[in-house]
Coordinates of C-alpha atoms in Angstrom, one line a residue:
M1 CA -9.8 16.2 21.3
E2 CA -7.5 13.3 22.9
L3 CA -9.1 9.4 23.3
N4 CA -8.2 8.0 26.4
E5 CA -10.7 4.7 25.9
P6 CA -12.4 4.6 22.7
L7 CA -15.7 2.4 22.5
L8 CA -14.4 1.0 19.4
V9 CA -11.3 0.4 17.4
V10 CA -10.8 -0.3 13.8
A11 CA -7.6 -1.0 12.0
I12 CA -7.1 -1.0 8.6
D13 CA -4.1 -3.0 7.4
F14 CA -2.8 -1.1 4.0
G15 CA -0.9 -3.9 2.1
T16 CA 0.8 -3.9 -1.5
T17 CA -1.1 -6.8 -2.5
Y18 CA -3.8 -7.1 -0.1
T19 CA -5.8 -4.7 2.2
S20 CA -8.5 -5.3 5.0
W21 CA -10.1 -3.9 8.4
A22 CA -10.6 -5.6 11.5
C23 CA -12.1 -4.1 14.9
S24 CA -13.3 -4.7 18.5
M25 CA -15.1 -3.2 20.9
S26 CA -13.5 -1.6 24.1
H27 CA -15.7 -4.3 26.3
E28 CA -14.1 -7.0 23.8
Y29 CA -10.6 -6.0 24.4
H30 CA -11.1 -6.3 28.2
E31 CA -12.4 -9.9 28.3
N32 CA -10.1 -11.3 25.3
P33 CA -7.7 -8.8 23.3
T34 CA -7.7 -11.5 20.7
K35 CA -11.1 -11.6 20.2
I36 CA -11.0 -9.5 16.9
H37 CA -13.7 -9.5 13.9
V38 CA -12.1 -9.4 10.4
R39 CA -14.0 -8.5 7.5
Q40 CA -14.7 -11.3 4.9
W41 CA -14.4 -10.8 1.3
I42 CA -16.0 -12.6 -1.7
G43 CA -13.7 -13.0 -4.5
G44 CA -15.1 -15.8 -6.7
E45 CA -16.3 -18.6 -5.5
H46 CA -14.1 -17.9 -2.5
F47 CA -14.2 -16.0 1.0
S48 CA -11.0 -14.0 1.9
P49 CA -10.2 -12.4 5.0
K50 CA -8.3 -9.6 2.5
A51 CA -8.8 -8.0 -0.6
P52 CA -6.7 -7.4 -3.2
T53 CA -5.0 -3.6 -3.2
T54 CA -6.6 -2.7 -6.5
V55 CA -8.5 0.8 -6.9
L56 CA -10.7 1.5 -10.0
I57 CA -11.1 5.4 -10.6
R58 CA -13.6 6.9 -13.0
P59 CA -12.3 9.0 -15.9
D60 CA -12.9 12.4 -13.9
G61 CA -9.9 11.1 -11.8
R62 CA -11.4 12.0 -8.7
T63 CA -14.5 9.4 -8.1
L64 CA -13.9 5.7 -6.7
E65 CA -15.6 3.1 -8.8
A66 CA -14.8 0.2 -7.2
F67 CA -12.0 -1.6 -4.7
G68 CA -10.8 -5.4 -4.4
Y69 CA -12.0 -8.0 -6.0
E70 CA -14.9 -5.6 -7.6
A71 CA -12.2 -3.3 -9.0
Q72 CA -10.5 -6.2 -10.8
D73 CA -13.6 -7.4 -12.1
R74 CA -14.8 -3.9 -13.2
Y75 CA -12.0 -3.2 -15.0
A76 CA -12.4 -6.4 -16.9
E77 CA -15.4 -5.9 -18.2
L78 CA -14.3 -2.3 -19.3
V79 CA -11.3 -4.1 -21.1
D80 CA -13.6 -6.5 -22.7
K81 CA -15.8 -3.5 -24.3
G82 CA -12.7 -1.2 -25.2
E83 CA -14.0 1.2 -22.4
H84 CA -11.1 1.3 -20.3
T85 CA -8.6 3.3 -22.1
L86 CA -10.1 6.6 -20.1
W87 CA -10.3 4.8 -16.9
Y88 CA -7.7 4.4 -14.0
C89 CA -6.7 1.1 -12.4
F90 CA -3.9 1.2 -9.7
A91 CA -2.5 -2.4 -8.2
R92 CA 0.1 -2.9 -5.9
F93 CA 0.8 0.9 -5.9
K94 CA 1.8 1.0 -1.9
M95 CA 5.5 0.6 -2.8
R96 CA 5.4 3.9 -4.9
I97 CA 5.6 6.1 -2.2
F98 CA 8.7 4.1 -0.3
E99 CA 10.4 4.3 -3.6
N100 CA 10.0 8.1 -4.3
I101 CA 13.1 9.6 -2.4
E102 CA 11.5 13.1 -3.1
L103 CA 7.7 12.3 -1.9
S104 CA 5.6 15.3 -1.7
R105 CA 1.9 15.9 -1.5
Q106 CA 1.9 16.5 -5.3
T107 CA 3.7 13.3 -6.1
L108 CA 2.4 11.4 -9.0
I109 CA 1.8 7.7 -9.5
E110 CA 1.0 5.8 -12.6
D111 CA -2.0 3.1 -13.0
I112 CA -1.6 -0.4 -14.6
T113 CA -1.5 1.6 -18.1
G114 CA 0.8 4.6 -17.5
K115 CA -1.7 7.1 -16.8
S116 CA -1.2 9.5 -13.6
L117 CA -2.9 10.6 -11.0
P118 CA -1.9 12.2 -7.6
A119 CA -0.9 9.4 -5.4
I120 CA -2.6 11.2 -2.6
T121 CA -5.9 10.8 -4.6
V122 CA -5.5 7.2 -4.7
F123 CA -4.3 6.4 -1.4
S124 CA -6.9 8.6 0.4
R125 CA -9.7 6.9 -2.2
A126 CA -8.4 3.5 -0.9
I127 CA -8.7 4.6 2.8
Q128 CA -12.2 6.3 2.4
F129 CA -13.3 2.8 0.8
M130 CA -12.1 0.8 3.8
K131 CA -13.7 3.4 6.4
D132 CA -17.0 3.6 4.5
D133 CA -17.1 -0.2 4.2
F134 CA -16.7 -0.8 7.9
L135 CA -19.5 1.9 8.7
S136 CA -22.0 0.2 6.2
Q137 CA -21.1 -3.4 7.9
F138 CA -21.5 -2.1 11.1
K139 CA -24.3 0.6 10.7
S140 CA -26.9 -1.6 12.4
K141 CA -24.5 -2.2 15.5
I142 CA -22.8 1.5 16.1
D143 CA -26.0 3.7 14.6
G144 CA -27.0 6.2 17.2
R145 CA -24.9 4.5 20.0
M146 CA -21.8 5.6 19.2
Q147 CA -20.3 9.5 18.1
E148 CA -17.3 9.7 15.6
H149 CA -15.1 10.4 18.9
D150 CA -16.0 7.1 20.1
I151 CA -13.8 5.4 17.4
R152 CA -10.4 5.1 16.9
W153 CA -9.0 4.4 13.6
V154 CA -5.7 3.0 13.2
L155 CA -3.5 2.6 9.9
T156 CA -0.6 0.2 9.5
V157 CA 2.6 1.4 8.1
P158 CA 6.3 -0.7 7.4
A159 CA 8.2 0.4 10.2
I160 CA 11.1 0.8 7.3
W161 CA 9.6 3.3 5.8
N162 CA 11.1 7.0 6.2
D163 CA 9.1 9.8 8.1
A164 CA 7.8 11.3 5.0
A165 CA 6.1 8.2 3.8
K166 CA 4.3 7.4 7.0
Q167 CA 3.4 11.1 7.2
F168 CA 2.0 10.4 4.0
I169 CA -0.6 8.0 4.7
R170 CA -1.6 10.1 7.9
Q171 CA -2.4 12.8 5.5
A172 CA -4.3 10.3 3.1
A173 CA -6.2 9.2 6.2
V174 CA -7.0 13.0 7.2
T175 CA -8.3 13.5 3.4
A176 CA -10.2 10.4 3.5
G177 CA -12.5 11.9 6.2
I178 CA -10.5 10.4 9.3
R179 CA -10.0 13.2 11.5
D180 CA -6.3 13.5 12.6
E181 CA -7.1 13.4 16.6
Y182 CA -8.8 10.2 16.2
L183 CA -6.3 8.5 13.9
R184 CA -3.4 6.6 15.2
I185 CA -0.6 4.9 12.8
A186 CA 0.6 1.6 13.8
L187 CA 4.3 0.1 12.6
E188 CA 3.4 -3.3 11.1
P189 CA 6.1 -5.3 13.0
E190 CA 4.9 -3.8 16.1
A191 CA 1.6 -4.5 15.8
A192 CA 2.2 -8.3 14.7
S193 CA 4.3 -8.2 18.2
L194 CA 1.5 -7.2 20.3
L195 CA -0.7 -9.9 19.0
C196 CA 1.7 -12.6 19.3
S197 CA 2.2 -11.7 23.1
Y198 CA -1.4 -13.0 23.4
L199 CA -1.2 -15.9 21.5
P200 CA -0.2 -19.5 22.1
L201 CA 2.4 -19.8 19.6
K202 CA 3.4 -22.8 17.5
K203 CA 7.2 -23.4 17.1
F204 CA 8.9 -25.2 14.2
T205 CA 12.7 -26.2 14.7
K206 CA 14.8 -29.1 12.6
R207 CA 14.2 -31.4 15.6
E208 CA 10.6 -30.9 16.3
S209 CA 7.7 -30.4 13.7
Q210 CA 5.8 -28.2 16.0
S211 CA 4.3 -27.7 19.4
T212 CA 3.2 -25.2 21.5
L213 CA 5.7 -22.6 22.9
Q214 CA 4.9 -20.1 26.0
T215 CA 7.1 -16.9 25.4
F216 CA 7.1 -13.2 26.4
Q217 CA 8.6 -13.4 29.7
K218 CA 10.6 -10.8 31.2
G219 CA 14.3 -10.0 29.5
Y220 CA 12.9 -12.8 26.6
K221 CA 14.3 -11.4 23.2
Y222 CA 12.6 -12.0 19.9
M223 CA 13.0 -10.9 16.5
I224 CA 9.7 -10.1 14.5
V225 CA 10.1 -10.9 10.5
D226 CA 6.8 -9.5 8.8
A227 CA 7.1 -10.8 5.3
G228 CA 4.3 -9.3 3.7
G229 CA 3.6 -8.6 -0.3
G230 CA 6.2 -5.6 -0.7
T231 CA 8.3 -5.3 2.3
V232 CA 10.0 -7.3 4.8
D233 CA 10.2 -5.5 7.8
I234 CA 12.4 -6.7 10.4
T235 CA 12.5 -5.5 14.1
V236 CA 14.0 -7.0 17.3
H237 CA 12.1 -6.7 20.9
E238 CA 12.7 -7.3 24.6
V239 CA 10.1 -7.8 26.8
L240 CA 10.2 -5.6 30.2
G241 CA 9.0 -6.6 33.5
T242 CA 5.9 -4.6 33.3
G243 CA 4.7 -6.8 30.1
K244 CA 5.5 -3.9 28.2
M245 CA 8.3 -4.2 25.2
K246 CA 11.2 -2.0 23.7
E247 CA 13.1 -2.2 20.6
L248 CA 16.2 -3.4 20.6
H249 CA 17.5 -2.3 16.9
K250 CA 16.2 0.1 14.6
A251 CA 13.5 -1.3 11.9
S252 CA 15.2 -2.7 8.9
G253 CA 14.2 -4.9 6.0
G254 CA 13.9 -4.3 2.2
A255 CA 11.5 -4.7 -0.7
W256 CA 11.8 -8.5 -0.7
G257 CA 8.1 -9.6 -0.1
G258 CA 5.9 -11.9 -2.2
I259 CA 5.9 -9.3 -5.1
F260 CA 9.5 -9.8 -5.6
V261 CA 8.4 -13.8 -6.7
D262 CA 5.7 -12.1 -8.8
S263 CA 8.4 -10.2 -10.5
A264 CA 10.4 -13.6 -11.3
F265 CA 7.5 -15.1 -12.9
R266 CA 7.3 -12.0 -14.6
Q267 CA 10.5 -12.1 -16.1
F268 CA 10.1 -15.8 -17.0
I269 CA 7.1 -14.9 -19.0
V270 CA 8.9 -11.9 -20.6
K271 CA 11.7 -14.7 -21.4
L272 CA 9.3 -17.1 -23.4
V273 CA 7.5 -14.3 -25.4
G274 CA 9.5 -11.4 -25.6
N275 CA 9.1 -8.0 -24.1
T276 CA 7.4 -6.6 -27.1
V277 CA 4.7 -9.4 -26.9
F278 CA 4.4 -9.3 -23.0
Q279 CA 3.9 -5.4 -23.1
K280 CA 0.9 -5.8 -26.0
F281 CA -0.7 -8.6 -24.0
S282 CA -0.6 -6.4 -21.1
R283 CA -2.1 -3.4 -22.9
V284 CA -4.8 -4.8 -24.8
K285 CA -5.9 -8.1 -22.9
T286 CA -5.3 -6.6 -19.3
D287 CA -8.0 -9.0 -17.9
D288 CA -6.3 -11.9 -19.0
M289 CA -3.1 -10.8 -17.7
L290 CA -5.1 -10.3 -14.3
D291 CA -6.2 -13.9 -14.8
L292 CA -2.4 -15.0 -15.6
F293 CA -1.2 -13.8 -12.2
R294 CA -4.5 -14.7 -10.2
S295 CA -3.5 -18.4 -11.4
F296 CA 0.5 -17.8 -10.4
E297 CA -1.0 -16.7 -7.0
V298 CA -2.9 -19.8 -6.6
K299 CA 0.1 -22.0 -7.5
K300 CA 2.8 -19.6 -5.5
R301 CA 0.5 -20.2 -2.0
E302 CA 0.5 -24.0 -2.9
I303 CA 4.0 -24.6 -3.1
Q304 CA 5.6 -27.7 -1.3
L305 CA 8.8 -28.2 0.1
K306 CA 10.0 -31.1 -2.0
K307 CA 7.5 -32.1 -4.4
D308 CA 9.0 -32.5 -7.9
S309 CA 6.0 -33.0 -9.7
T310 CA 5.2 -30.7 -12.6
I311 CA 3.3 -27.5 -11.9
T312 CA 0.6 -26.6 -14.2
I313 CA -0.3 -22.9 -14.6
R314 CA -3.2 -21.7 -17.3
I315 CA -2.0 -19.3 -19.7
P316 CA -4.5 -17.2 -21.5
I317 CA -4.9 -18.0 -25.2
S318 CA -4.9 -14.5 -26.0
L319 CA -1.0 -14.6 -25.2
I320 CA -0.4 -17.1 -27.3
N321 CA -2.1 -15.7 -30.5
I322 CA -0.4 -12.3 -29.6
F323 CA 2.8 -13.9 -29.8
Q324 CA 2.2 -15.8 -33.3
N325 CA 0.8 -12.8 -34.9
E326 CA 3.7 -10.6 -34.0
T327 CA 6.6 -13.4 -34.5
G328 CA 4.8 -15.8 -37.0
K329 CA 5.6 -18.6 -34.6
L330 CA 4.1 -21.0 -32.5
L331 CA 5.3 -20.6 -29.0
Q332 CA 4.9 -24.2 -28.2
E333 CA 7.7 -24.7 -30.8
T334 CA 9.6 -21.8 -30.0
I335 CA 10.3 -22.8 -26.5
K336 CA 12.1 -25.8 -27.6
E337 CA 14.7 -23.5 -28.9
T338 CA 15.2 -21.5 -25.6
E339 CA 16.8 -22.1 -22.1
F340 CA 13.7 -24.0 -21.1
A341 CA 13.6 -26.5 -23.4
Q342 CA 13.8 -29.3 -21.1
R343 CA 11.8 -27.6 -18.3
V344 CA 8.8 -26.3 -19.6
T345 CA 5.9 -27.3 -22.0
I346 CA 2.9 -25.9 -23.3
I347 CA -0.2 -27.8 -24.2
N348 CA -3.5 -26.1 -25.4
D349 CA -3.9 -23.0 -22.6
K350 CA -1.8 -24.7 -19.9
I351 CA 2.0 -24.2 -19.2
K352 CA 3.7 -26.8 -17.7
M353 CA 7.1 -26.7 -15.8
D354 CA 9.0 -28.7 -13.4
G355 CA 9.2 -28.2 -9.8
T356 CA 12.6 -27.0 -9.3
L357 CA 12.2 -24.1 -12.0
F358 CA 9.0 -22.9 -10.2
R359 CA 10.7 -22.8 -6.9
E360 CA 13.6 -20.7 -8.4
F361 CA 11.0 -17.9 -8.4
F362 CA 11.4 -17.8 -4.7
S363 CA 14.9 -18.2 -4.5
K364 CA 16.3 -14.5 -4.5
A365 CA 13.8 -13.6 -2.5
V366 CA 14.6 -15.9 0.2
Q367 CA 18.2 -15.6 0.0
K368 CA 18.0 -11.9 0.4
I369 CA 15.6 -12.4 3.5
T370 CA 18.0 -15.1 5.2
S371 CA 21.0 -13.0 4.3
F372 CA 19.7 -9.7 6.1
I373 CA 18.4 -12.0 9.0
R374 CA 21.9 -13.3 9.3
G375 CA 23.7 -10.0 9.3
L376 CA 21.5 -8.7 12.1
L377 CA 21.9 -11.4 14.5
Q378 CA 25.9 -10.8 13.7
N379 CA 25.2 -7.3 15.9
K380 CA 26.4 -8.1 19.5
N381 CA 23.6 -5.8 20.8
L382 CA 21.2 -8.6 19.7
E383 CA 23.0 -11.3 21.5
G384 CA 20.6 -13.7 23.2
V385 CA 17.8 -13.5 20.9
K386 CA 15.7 -16.7 21.4
S387 CA 13.3 -17.1 18.5
I388 CA 12.3 -15.9 15.3
I389 CA 8.8 -14.9 14.9
M390 CA 7.5 -14.9 11.2
V391 CA 4.3 -12.9 10.4
G392 CA 3.0 -11.6 7.1
G393 CA 1.5 -13.1 4.1
F394 CA 4.9 -14.4 2.6
S395 CA 5.8 -16.0 5.9
E396 CA 3.2 -18.7 5.4
C397 CA 5.4 -19.9 2.5
Q398 CA 6.8 -23.1 3.2
L399 CA 10.0 -22.5 1.4
L400 CA 10.9 -19.5 3.1
Q401 CA 10.0 -20.9 6.5
E402 CA 12.4 -23.8 5.7
S403 CA 15.2 -21.6 4.6
V404 CA 14.7 -19.7 8.0
M405 CA 14.9 -22.8 10.3
S406 CA 17.8 -24.5 8.3
S407 CA 19.8 -21.3 8.2
F408 CA 19.1 -20.7 12.0
P409 CA 18.8 -23.9 13.8
E410 CA 20.1 -22.7 17.1
I411 CA 17.2 -20.2 17.0
T412 CA 13.6 -21.3 17.4
T413 CA 11.2 -20.2 14.6
I414 CA 7.9 -19.3 15.7
I415 CA 4.5 -18.8 13.3
P416 CA 1.4 -17.8 14.7
E417 CA -1.9 -19.1 13.7
D418 CA -3.0 -16.8 10.9
A419 CA 0.2 -15.1 10.1
S420 CA -0.8 -13.4 7.1
L421 CA -3.2 -11.6 9.7
A422 CA -1.0 -10.7 12.7
V423 CA -0.5 -7.3 11.8
L424 CA -4.2 -6.5 11.0
K425 CA -5.2 -7.9 14.2
G426 CA -1.9 -6.7 16.2
A427 CA -3.2 -2.8 15.0
V428 CA -6.3 -3.4 16.9
I429 CA -4.7 -4.2 19.9
Y430 CA -2.4 -1.2 19.3
G431 CA -5.5 0.8 18.8
H432 CA -6.7 -0.1 22.7
N433 CA -3.4 0.1 24.1
Q434 CA -0.2 2.3 22.5
D435 CA 1.4 2.2 25.7
M436 CA 3.0 -1.7 25.1
I437 CA 5.6 -0.1 23.2
V438 CA 7.7 1.8 25.2
E439 CA 11.0 2.3 23.4
R440 CA 12.3 2.5 19.8
V441 CA 15.5 2.9 18.5
C442 CA 16.2 5.9 16.2
R443 CA 16.4 5.1 12.4
Y444 CA 18.0 8.6 11.6
T445 CA 20.0 11.4 13.3
Y446 CA 18.2 14.7 13.8
G447 CA 19.8 18.0 14.8
I448 CA 20.0 21.7 14.0
A449 CA 22.0 24.0 11.9
G450 CA 23.8 25.8 14.2
A451 CA 27.7 27.5 14.7
T452 CA 30.8 26.7 16.0
P453 CA 33.8 28.8 16.7
F454 CA 36.0 28.9 13.3
I455 CA 38.9 26.8 13.4
K456 CA 41.0 27.5 9.9
G457 CA 42.5 24.4 8.5
V458 CA 39.5 22.3 9.8
H459 CA 36.2 24.2 8.7
K460 CA 35.3 25.2 5.2
G461 CA 36.3 28.8 4.6
E462 CA 33.1 29.5 2.5
Y463 CA 31.1 28.7 6.0
M464 CA 32.9 31.2 8.3
E465 CA 31.5 34.7 9.2
E466 CA 32.1 37.5 11.6
C467 CA 29.8 38.3 14.5
D468 CA 29.6 39.6 17.9
V469 CA 31.5 37.0 19.4
G470 CA 34.0 36.5 16.8
Q471 CA 34.7 34.2 13.8
L472 CA 32.2 31.3 13.3
C473 CA 31.4 28.4 11.2
N474 CA 27.9 28.1 9.9
N475 CA 26.0 25.1 8.7
I476 CA 27.6 23.0 11.4
F477 CA 25.2 19.8 11.8
I478 CA 24.5 20.0 15.8
K479 CA 23.2 16.4 16.7
I480 CA 20.1 16.4 19.3
V481 CA 19.2 12.7 18.5
E482 CA 21.5 10.2 16.9
A483 CA 20.8 7.3 14.7
G484 CA 20.6 4.2 16.8
Q485 CA 19.8 6.0 19.9
H486 CA 17.3 4.4 22.2
V487 CA 14.6 6.9 22.8
T488 CA 11.5 6.6 25.3
L489 CA 8.4 7.2 23.3
H490 CA 6.4 10.3 24.0
E491 CA 9.1 11.7 26.7
R492 CA 11.4 14.6 25.8
Q493 CA 14.7 13.7 25.1
K494 CA 18.0 15.4 26.6
E495 CA 18.0 19.3 25.5
R496 CA 21.1 20.9 23.8
F497 CA 21.9 24.3 25.0
F498 CA 23.1 27.1 22.4
N499 CA 24.5 30.3 22.9
L500 CA 23.3 33.0 20.8
N501 CA 25.9 35.1 18.8
T502 CA 24.3 38.6 18.0
H503 CA 23.6 41.4 20.6
D504 CA 20.3 42.8 19.6
Q505 CA 18.7 39.7 18.4
D506 CA 15.5 38.9 20.1
T507 CA 14.2 36.5 17.5
Y508 CA 15.9 33.0 16.6
V509 CA 15.3 30.4 13.8
F510 CA 16.5 27.1 14.3
P511 CA 16.4 25.0 10.9
V512 CA 15.7 21.4 11.9
Y513 CA 17.8 18.6 9.7
V514 CA 17.4 15.0 9.6
S515 CA 20.4 12.6 8.0
C516 CA 21.0 9.0 7.2
L517 CA 24.6 9.6 8.9
T518 CA 25.5 8.7 12.1
S519 CA 27.7 11.8 12.5
P520 CA 27.2 14.3 9.8
T521 CA 29.4 17.3 9.9
Y522 CA 27.6 19.8 8.0
V523 CA 23.8 20.1 7.1
T524 CA 24.8 20.4 3.5
D525 CA 26.5 16.8 3.5
D526 CA 25.1 14.3 1.5
G527 CA 22.3 12.8 3.2
C528 CA 21.2 15.7 4.9
S529 CA 17.6 17.3 4.3
K530 CA 15.8 20.1 6.2
L531 CA 12.7 19.3 7.6
G532 CA 11.6 22.7 8.9
S533 CA 12.4 25.2 11.4
V534 CA 11.4 26.2 14.9
T535 CA 11.4 30.1 15.9
I536 CA 11.7 31.3 19.5
E537 CA 10.5 34.8 20.0
G538 CA 11.0 37.4 22.8
I539 CA 14.7 36.6 23.8
D540 CA 15.5 39.4 26.3
T541 CA 18.4 41.3 24.9
S542 CA 19.3 43.0 28.4
V543 CA 20.9 39.7 29.5
P544 CA 24.7 39.6 28.4
L545 CA 25.1 37.7 25.2
K546 CA 27.4 35.1 27.1
D547 CA 24.6 34.2 29.5
R548 CA 21.7 34.1 26.6
K549 CA 20.9 30.3 26.1
V550 CA 18.3 28.5 24.1
A551 CA 17.5 24.7 24.9
V552 CA 16.2 22.3 22.0
S553 CA 14.9 19.1 22.5
M554 CA 12.4 16.9 20.5
I555 CA 9.6 14.3 21.3
F556 CA 9.1 11.2 19.5
G557 CA 5.7 9.6 19.6
G558 CA 3.7 7.6 16.6
T559 CA 4.8 9.0 13.3
E560 CA 4.9 12.7 14.7
I561 CA 8.2 14.3 16.0
E562 CA 7.8 17.6 18.0
V563 CA 10.8 19.9 18.7
E564 CA 10.8 22.7 21.3
A565 CA 12.8 25.7 21.7
R566 CA 13.0 27.2 25.0
D567 CA 14.3 30.4 26.4
V568 CA 16.2 29.5 29.1
H569 CA 16.4 33.2 30.9
T570 CA 12.4 34.0 30.2
G571 CA 11.3 30.4 30.1
R572 CA 9.4 31.3 26.8
K573 CA 8.6 28.3 24.7
S574 CA 8.1 27.7 21.2
T575 CA 6.9 24.0 19.5
V576 CA 7.0 22.8 15.8
I577 CA 5.7 19.5 14.4
L578 CA 8.1 18.6 11.7
D579 CA 6.7 18.3 8.2
F580 CA 8.3 15.8 6.3
L581 CA 6.3 16.4 2.9
Q582 CA 7.7 18.7 0.6

């Protein structure tokens, strides 16, 4: 059942470091698209619109015990009692499926202590928690008034993820109890772009601190930089005359988000205490390790541009004691013999460092982001980009903002209010109106395995085959859609026509391939992989072989790709939705 106008849209922004949900009713969207309800979480003494992406699963490996702040606190209790060894605690695990080049439904991921569970179990339990949490929060408002088909669910994914990772998230959501026909997948920078089209935006330049900026007139070109906890997702849009948008450059970016900064801090601690001490500390005092990084997170968000005062972070006494027990030395004295002698001191349970050292934790991530943006802007297709819109939690970092502004003074840097919630709120808007994005740029080349007349000295001899029409070279990658090509969403792409090669063949199978290359020669080339196949049956063998043709085409929409094969003579069709998971 296809939803045309859902009564309610619920979006789940599944982040690397933080996750939350938001929603709006249909009448609210039509009155004011930005009137969106965001879940508030309690963490310690603070309220937050997002909860840590931490999942605690019971020793049976299936049952969710807790999520978010509650999962962190519950796991700390288990560690204190020495009862945690059989439990599974997963944190910041979203990037595991992006990093896995052979992602499948059986892929395993490790928890913080190295124990493994199927990734589909971990992701689906997290999504199920968010779904059930929403239903419990809104029970009084929707109970008896709505049916399952009245709610549209939206899940966010980075645009730079490959097709398999996007399909994996959809599969996890279905496993979590969200029916496929009521689910939409939103690309994170696209979602943020939709929200920004409705907001008064603040602009930051070298010459003026901030002011309100009206954008998004016809022809306006802008870059969305979605800097989250795990990935930095970058895309470029142009506003069309209809108020809709099209993508000008394929989504790109990398794993340079906030956890890149966390990794630099972790490496700093390892340099101070040694890897052996840090590993033992992480294993036997996991709760203290979590507290250490919570303290760092607070300081990370408070970092100022040119503040040279000393940065103080509370360091667990347990880490100091483990260091002394393992090395027989005092950590306070050992630091004096390291490269940090003039920059770091430890007094009781506090580590103090100069501000310049603390800002160095950010330098690699910031440099990678600005360098990548610079490279994109050199693309001739992106001439005329007027602004860079920064969204995502890491975009609220003043160091990153200053670096982008100073690196591109001729382009206006725009920061929407609550930049860390732009993707979540935009995903709600996407659920109400998916047609605002009308055109994307293909990230990959798609085609089928076919055959062409064999040319000696050009084609590989081992691929030559004799058939009814003569000598053919098999395993040729025949492109249907090319990487970098603009495709209109939900619209059939141009058909490719293929002649058949055998007189008595009434069934033909077209293997479908994808490649990261623009123009692969053979389907066996590096970077090519098989996605599936589409079969056309009932081919009329009475038609002369030279006139026997099959047309193959593709439709791109959401996270799915449909392939259709059509017998030109009989009109018989066969379609398949590509399965990107092994």
